[in-house]
Amino acid sequence: QVQLVESGGGFVQAGGSLRLSCAASGSIFAINAMGWYRQAPGKQRELVAVLTHGNTTPTYADSVKGRFTLSRDNAKNTVYLQMNSLKPEDTAIYYCHEQLKWGEDEYDYWGQGTQVTVSS
């Protein structure tokens, strides 16, 4: 059993910054990918940033590239999303995600979501 616990969301003015954290607990034996998604009202969930196994550089959505940075601390089993120069259109519920691998099987785990609200 793997659990992902998110923190760091909140209210911020446009141009401000937030850092989201996602701490994983349980049997984390092999990671295919770790990343962040978000879902705004009336929109589908979209990929924000992801780091896949074997890659050293995360992939970002065009809308956040240059403003958001994904990082990780393997010792703490924690992934972060540093969000700078926030815009009102960044307002959404943010979900962390990990895909774990066991042999040929893949397992997806999601955090509970954390609200980010950016005011103009």
PDB file of C-alpha atoms in Angstrom:
ATOM      1  CA  GLN A   1       0.000   0.000   0.000  1.00  0.00           C
ATOM      2  CA  VAL A   2       1.332   3.398  -1.049  1.00  0.00           C
ATOM      3  CA  GLN A   3      -0.008   6.733   0.109  1.00  0.00           C
ATOM      4  CA  LEU A   4       0.744  10.180  -1.285  1.00  0.00           C
ATOM      5  CA  VAL A   5       0.132  13.150   0.999  1.00  0.00           C
ATOM      6  CA  GLU A   6       0.143  16.634  -0.486  1.00  0.00           C
ATOM      7  CA  SER A   7       0.709  19.989   1.169  1.00  0.00           C
ATOM      8  CA  GLY A   8       1.593  23.569   0.288  1.00  0.00           C
ATOM      9  CA  GLY A   9      -1.505  24.838  -1.473  1.00  0.00           C
ATOM     10  CA  GLY A  10      -3.210  28.069  -0.565  1.00  0.00           C
ATOM     11  CA  PHE A  11      -4.082  31.588  -1.657  1.00  0.00           C
ATOM     12  CA  VAL A  12      -1.605  33.851  -3.401  1.00  0.00           C
ATOM     13  CA  GLN A  13      -1.673  37.026  -5.463  1.00  0.00           C
ATOM     14  CA  ALA A  14      -0.698  37.044  -9.115  1.00  0.00           C
ATOM     15  CA  GLY A  15       3.068  37.083  -9.463  1.00  0.00           C
ATOM     16  CA  GLY A  16       3.586  35.246  -6.204  1.00  0.00           C
ATOM     17  CA  SER A  17       5.042  31.818  -5.507  1.00  0.00           C
ATOM     18  CA  LEU A  18       4.081  28.562  -3.843  1.00  0.00           C
ATOM     19  CA  ARG A  19       5.837  25.255  -3.325  1.00  0.00           C
ATOM     20  CA  LEU A  20       3.815  22.068  -3.281  1.00  0.00           C
ATOM     21  CA  SER A  21       5.093  18.929  -1.580  1.00  0.00           C
ATOM     22  CA  CYS A  22       4.089  15.314  -2.034  1.00  0.00           C
ATOM     23  CA  ALA A  23       5.390  12.797   0.483  1.00  0.00           C
ATOM     24  CA  ALA A  24       5.131   9.101  -0.314  1.00  0.00           C
ATOM     25  CA  SER A  25       4.942   6.285   2.207  1.00  0.00           C
ATOM     26  CA  GLY A  26       4.756   2.533   1.797  1.00  0.00           C
ATOM     27  CA  SER A  27       6.566   0.057  -0.410  1.00  0.00           C
ATOM     28  CA  ILE A  28       8.144   2.163  -3.119  1.00  0.00           C
ATOM     29  CA  PHE A  29      10.121  -0.469  -4.978  1.00  0.00           C
ATOM     30  CA  ALA A  30      10.465   0.959  -8.492  1.00  0.00           C
ATOM     31  CA  ILE A  31       9.263   4.247  -9.920  1.00  0.00           C
ATOM     32  CA  ASN A  32       8.309   4.645 -13.565  1.00  0.00           C
ATOM     33  CA  ALA A  33       7.266   8.261 -13.230  1.00  0.00           C
ATOM     34  CA  MET A  34       6.422  10.972 -10.750  1.00  0.00           C
ATOM     35  CA  GLY A  35       4.687  14.229 -11.462  1.00  0.00           C
ATOM     36  CA  TRP A  36       1.914  16.729 -10.994  1.00  0.00           C
ATOM     37  CA  TYR A  37      -1.487  17.208 -12.600  1.00  0.00           C
ATOM     38  CA  ARG A  38      -4.099  19.891 -12.114  1.00  0.00           C
ATOM     39  CA  GLN A  39      -7.802  20.315 -12.729  1.00  0.00           C
ATOM     40  CA  ALA A  40      -9.576  23.653 -12.942  1.00  0.00           C
ATOM     41  CA  PRO A  41     -13.366  24.085 -12.798  1.00  0.00           C
ATOM     42  CA  GLY A  42     -14.939  23.152 -16.121  1.00  0.00           C
ATOM     43  CA  LYS A  43     -11.725  21.673 -17.480  1.00  0.00           C
ATOM     44  CA  GLN A  44     -10.231  18.215 -17.742  1.00  0.00           C
ATOM     45  CA  ARG A  45      -7.290  17.136 -15.644  1.00  0.00           C
ATOM     46  CA  GLU A  46      -4.057  18.072 -17.363  1.00  0.00           C
ATOM     47  CA  LEU A  47      -0.433  17.155 -16.959  1.00  0.00           C
ATOM     48  CA  VAL A  48       1.642  19.930 -15.405  1.00  0.00           C
ATOM     49  CA  ALA A  49       5.060  18.330 -14.981  1.00  0.00           C
ATOM     50  CA  VAL A  50       6.455  14.811 -15.002  1.00  0.00           C
ATOM     51  CA  LEU A  51       9.808  13.111 -14.486  1.00  0.00           C
ATOM     52  CA  THR A  52      10.047   9.648 -16.018  1.00  0.00           C
ATOM     53  CA  HIS A  53      12.495   6.874 -15.211  1.00  0.00           C
ATOM     54  CA  GLY A  54      15.714   7.203 -17.151  1.00  0.00           C
ATOM     55  CA  ASN A  55      15.333  10.921 -17.790  1.00  0.00           C
ATOM     56  CA  THR A  56      17.176  13.658 -15.948  1.00  0.00           C
ATOM     57  CA  THR A  57      15.014  16.545 -17.095  1.00  0.00           C
ATOM     58  CA  PRO A  58      11.310  16.858 -16.299  1.00  0.00           C
ATOM     59  CA  THR A  59       8.747  17.578 -18.990  1.00  0.00           C
ATOM     60  CA  TYR A  60       6.451  20.557 -18.516  1.00  0.00           C
ATOM     61  CA  ALA A  61       3.208  21.741 -20.009  1.00  0.00           C
ATOM     62  CA  ASP A  62       3.719  24.703 -22.320  1.00  0.00           C
ATOM     63  CA  SER A  63       1.534  26.852 -20.088  1.00  0.00           C
ATOM     64  CA  VAL A  64       3.885  26.507 -17.099  1.00  0.00           C
ATOM     65  CA  LYS A  65       7.275  26.070 -18.737  1.00  0.00           C
ATOM     66  CA  GLY A  66       9.757  28.586 -17.397  1.00  0.00           C
ATOM     67  CA  ARG A  67       7.661  29.252 -14.301  1.00  0.00           C
ATOM     68  CA  PHE A  68       7.280  25.853 -12.603  1.00  0.00           C
ATOM     69  CA  THR A  69      10.035  23.480 -11.510  1.00  0.00           C
ATOM     70  CA  LEU A  70       9.676  19.846 -10.472  1.00  0.00           C
ATOM     71  CA  SER A  71      12.269  18.430  -8.089  1.00  0.00           C
ATOM     72  CA  ARG A  72      12.659  15.449  -5.800  1.00  0.00           C
ATOM     73  CA  ASP A  73      14.330  14.372  -2.595  1.00  0.00           C
ATOM     74  CA  ASN A  74      14.858  10.630  -2.783  1.00  0.00           C
ATOM     75  CA  ALA A  75      15.961  10.359   0.850  1.00  0.00           C
ATOM     76  CA  LYS A  76      12.626  11.801   1.963  1.00  0.00           C
ATOM     77  CA  ASN A  77      10.535  10.113  -0.752  1.00  0.00           C
ATOM     78  CA  THR A  78       9.176  13.546  -1.573  1.00  0.00           C
ATOM     79  CA  VAL A  79       8.509  15.345  -4.834  1.00  0.00           C
ATOM     80  CA  TYR A  80       8.095  19.113  -5.056  1.00  0.00           C
ATOM     81  CA  LEU A  81       6.555  21.591  -7.447  1.00  0.00           C
ATOM     82  CA  GLN A  82       7.972  25.096  -7.182  1.00  0.00           C
ATOM     83  CA  MET A  83       5.532  27.543  -8.763  1.00  0.00           C
ATOM     84  CA  ASN A  84       6.727  31.060  -9.540  1.00  0.00           C
ATOM     85  CA  SER A  85       5.114  33.991 -11.340  1.00  0.00           C
ATOM     86  CA  LEU A  86       1.701  32.542 -10.658  1.00  0.00           C
ATOM     87  CA  LYS A  87      -1.225  33.624 -12.807  1.00  0.00           C
ATOM     88  CA  PRO A  88      -4.977  33.503 -12.139  1.00  0.00           C
ATOM     89  CA  GLU A  89      -5.277  30.791 -14.799  1.00  0.00           C
ATOM     90  CA  ASP A  90      -3.081  28.570 -12.609  1.00  0.00           C
ATOM     91  CA  THR A  91      -5.976  28.300 -10.164  1.00  0.00           C
ATOM     92  CA  ALA A  92      -6.846  24.619  -9.844  1.00  0.00           C
ATOM     93  CA  ILE A  93      -6.693  21.575  -7.642  1.00  0.00           C
ATOM     94  CA  TYR A  94      -3.225  20.086  -7.961  1.00  0.00           C
ATOM     95  CA  TYR A  95      -2.663  16.350  -7.682  1.00  0.00           C
ATOM     96  CA  CYS A  96       0.631  14.553  -7.297  1.00  0.00           C
ATOM     97  CA  HIS A  97       1.059  11.227  -9.033  1.00  0.00           C
ATOM     98  CA  GLU A  98       3.444   8.290  -9.000  1.00  0.00           C
ATOM     99  CA  GLN A  99       3.509   5.257 -11.235  1.00  0.00           C
ATOM    100  CA  LEU A 100       5.205   2.234  -9.694  1.00  0.00           C
ATOM    101  CA  LYS A 101       6.374  -0.883 -11.494  1.00  0.00           C
ATOM    102  CA  TRP A 102       6.299  -4.516 -10.411  1.00  0.00           C
ATOM    103  CA  GLY A 103       7.459  -6.819 -13.169  1.00  0.00           C
ATOM    104  CA  GLU A 104       5.161  -6.209 -16.129  1.00  0.00           C
ATOM    105  CA  ASP A 105       2.512  -4.516 -13.999  1.00  0.00           C
ATOM    106  CA  GLU A 106       2.184  -0.791 -13.415  1.00  0.00           C
ATOM    107  CA  TYR A 107       0.374   0.825 -10.507  1.00  0.00           C
ATOM    108  CA  ASP A 108      -0.807   4.426 -10.334  1.00  0.00           C
ATOM    109  CA  TYR A 109      -1.143   6.346  -7.081  1.00  0.00           C
ATOM    110  CA  TRP A 110      -2.643   9.787  -6.542  1.00  0.00           C
ATOM    111  CA  GLY A 111      -2.510  12.361  -3.794  1.00  0.00           C
ATOM    112  CA  GLN A 112      -5.653  13.783  -2.246  1.00  0.00           C
ATOM    113  CA  GLY A 113      -5.311  17.092  -4.082  1.00  0.00           C
ATOM    114  CA  THR A 114      -4.432  20.537  -2.821  1.00  0.00           C
ATOM    115  CA  GLN A 115      -6.172  23.768  -3.828  1.00  0.00           C
ATOM    116  CA  VAL A 116      -4.167  26.578  -5.381  1.00  0.00           C
ATOM    117  CA  THR A 117      -5.981  29.882  -5.823  1.00  0.00           C
ATOM    118  CA  VAL A 118      -4.324  32.840  -7.546  1.00  0.00           C
ATOM    119  CA  SER A 119      -6.044  36.207  -7.348  1.00  0.00           C
ATOM    120  CA  SER A 120      -5.616  39.027  -9.839  1.00  0.00           C
TER     121      SER A 120
END
